[in-house]
Amino acid sequence: MLSILRKARLKDKEMRILMLGLDNAGKTTIVKRVMNEDISTVSPTLGFIIKTIDFQGYKLNIWDVGGQKTIRSYWKNYFEKTDALIWVVDATDRLRVDDCRVELRGLLLEERLAGASLLVFLNKTDVAGCMTEEEIKQGLELDRIMTHRWMIVPCSAVTGSNLDKGLGWVVQDARDRLFLY
């Protein structure tokens, strides 16, 4: 059965990416920047936004879901058939690192997200005094994650820095796991 699914995915070259994180982390700004859309008017996402881009020969369906505390209980409605989870962290929000770790830990326990690649976009690294990659690695206890392949990519949604690098890793990791070549 798994080989049939893999062959179907190989033919379509399509991936479903779920982008989550606490509110104000920059998820929508990242999506808009990747889509070459205007980022000067971004408002909080109160539900979800789906955008599809062609990237390195793959069709990436990116599900950007709001991160407000009142919305997080609905995240489970978006887990089905997720190939990669992009967890966006605000590198300037030191006060909510614990909340960020707890939410991520809960997600990684979800059976429907088992096996999904995990990209941690450390956003807003263009802001002076932001947290480092090592601080986030420790704060989120990423070294303790044994259930998912993961990567941290420092980035800036405003400048676009490293967004392609992160998406490139997601595509490569999913390709290594899901596709037959």
C-alpha positions as a printed Julia matrix, in Angstrom:
181×3 Matrix{Float64}:
  0.0    0.0     0.0
  2.77   2.42    0.93
  4.55   1.85   -2.39
  1.32   2.65   -4.27
  1.02   5.93   -2.39
  4.66   6.74   -3.05
  4.28   6.04   -6.77
  1.23   8.3    -6.94
  3.12  11.06   -5.16
  6.1   10.56   -7.45
  3.9   11.13  -10.47
  2.28  14.27   -9.08
  5.42  15.77   -7.49
  3.17  17.49   -4.98
  3.73  18.14   -1.29
  1.48  19.35    1.48
  3.24  21.67    3.9
  1.67  22.79    7.16
  3.03  26.09    8.49
  2.38  26.63   12.18
  3.77  28.64   15.06
  2.65  31.07   17.73
  0.85  34.23   16.7
  3.04  37.03   15.34
  5.88  34.66   14.42
  5.71  35.74   10.76
  4.08  32.76    9.07
  1.92  34.77    6.68
  4.73  37.19    5.9
  6.95  34.24    4.98
  4.27  32.85    2.67
  3.67  36.24    1.06
  7.42  36.79    0.56
  7.81  33.35   -1.05
  4.84  34.15   -3.31
  6.36  37.56   -4.21
  3.31  39.31   -2.78
  3.2   42.66   -0.99
  4.2   42.22    2.66
  3.41  45.77    3.78
 -0.16  44.85    4.74
 -0.14  41.63    6.72
 -2.81  41.12    9.34
 -3.26  38.21   11.77
 -4.54  35.03   10.15
 -7.79  34.13   11.86
 -8.3   30.86   10.05
 -6.04  29.52    7.34
 -4.62  30.49    3.97
 -3.6   28.01    1.28
 -1.0   29.01   -1.28
  0.52  26.85   -3.98
  3.94  27.49   -5.44
  6.17  25.69   -7.89
  9.53  25.12   -6.25
 12.38  23.04   -7.68
  9.96  21.14   -9.89
  7.53  20.4    -7.08
  4.12  21.8    -6.34
  4.1   22.94   -2.71
  0.69  23.4    -1.14
  1.41  25.57    1.89
 -1.25  25.71    4.59
 -0.67  28.8     6.72
 -2.79  28.45    9.87
 -3.31  31.18   12.47
 -1.36  30.86   15.7
 -3.5   32.72   18.23
 -4.1   30.76   21.41
 -7.85  30.52   20.67
 -7.16  28.96   17.26
 -4.51  26.4    18.26
 -7.07  23.81   19.32
 -8.2   23.71   15.66
 -4.73  22.93   14.29
 -5.55  19.21   14.42
 -8.03  19.74   11.58
 -5.14  20.4     9.19
 -2.8   17.46    9.96
 -4.04  14.98    7.36
 -1.52  14.02    4.65
  1.1   16.52    5.82
  4.52  15.89    4.29
  6.34  18.65    6.15
  5.7   20.83    9.16
  7.26  24.27    9.11
  7.37  25.62   12.65
  7.95  29.38   12.62
  9.59  30.93   15.68
  9.87  34.66   16.37
 13.57  35.12   17.21
 12.74  38.29   19.15
 10.08  36.71   21.41
 12.15  35.42   24.33
  9.17  35.51   26.69
  7.25  32.79   24.83
  9.97  30.23   24.11
  8.47  27.88   26.69
  5.01  28.21   25.09
  6.6   27.6    21.73
  8.32  24.4    22.97
  5.13  23.08   24.59
  3.05  23.64   21.44
  5.68  22.05   19.2
  6.04  19.05   21.52
  2.28  18.5    21.38
  2.31  18.58   17.59
  5.1   16.06   17.34
  3.05  13.58   19.36
  0.26  13.65   16.77
  0.02  10.4    14.86
 -1.1   12.14   11.66
  2.13  14.18   11.66
  4.33  11.11   12.17
  7.17  11.03    9.71
  6.66  14.6     8.49
  9.83  16.64    8.0
 10.22  19.42   10.57
 11.7   22.72    9.49
 12.1   25.35   12.19
 12.21  28.76   10.58
 13.9   31.06   13.1
 12.32  34.24   11.78
 13.23  37.89   12.39
 16.96  37.21   12.62
 17.49  40.57   10.93
 16.5   42.27   14.22
 19.35  43.21   16.56
 19.46  41.22   19.8
 17.39  38.33   18.49
 17.9   34.79   19.76
 20.55  32.67   18.14
 20.1   29.31   16.47
 21.72  27.65   19.5
 19.37  29.42   21.94
 16.35  28.18   20.0
 17.78  24.69   19.65
 18.11  24.54   23.44
 14.87  26.4    24.18
 12.82  24.06   22.0
 14.87  21.03   23.08
 15.3   20.02   19.46
 18.07  17.52   20.22
 15.49  15.46   22.11
 13.34  15.02   18.97
 13.79  11.48   17.72
 10.51  11.08   15.84
 11.1   13.58   13.03
 14.0   14.69   10.89
 14.47  18.37   11.64
 16.48  21.41   10.64
 16.71  25.0    11.91
 17.07  27.75    9.34
 17.55  31.32   10.56
 15.62  33.62    8.23
 13.92  36.94    7.7
 10.47  37.12    6.18
 10.99  40.84    5.57
 14.22  40.5     3.57
 13.54  37.0     2.25
 16.87  35.79    3.62
 17.18  31.96    3.71
 13.54  31.24    2.83
 14.61  29.37   -0.3
 17.23  27.5     1.72
 14.57  26.29    4.16
 12.13  25.27    1.45
 14.98  23.56   -0.38
 15.69  21.46    2.69
 12.0   20.56    3.05
 11.81  19.44   -0.58
 15.04  17.43   -0.35
 14.08  15.76    2.92
 10.6   14.87    1.69
 12.05  13.68   -1.61
 14.44  11.41    0.27
 11.59   9.94    2.31
  8.64   9.91   -0.06
  9.75   9.61   -3.61
 11.28   6.63   -5.31
 14.25   8.27   -6.99
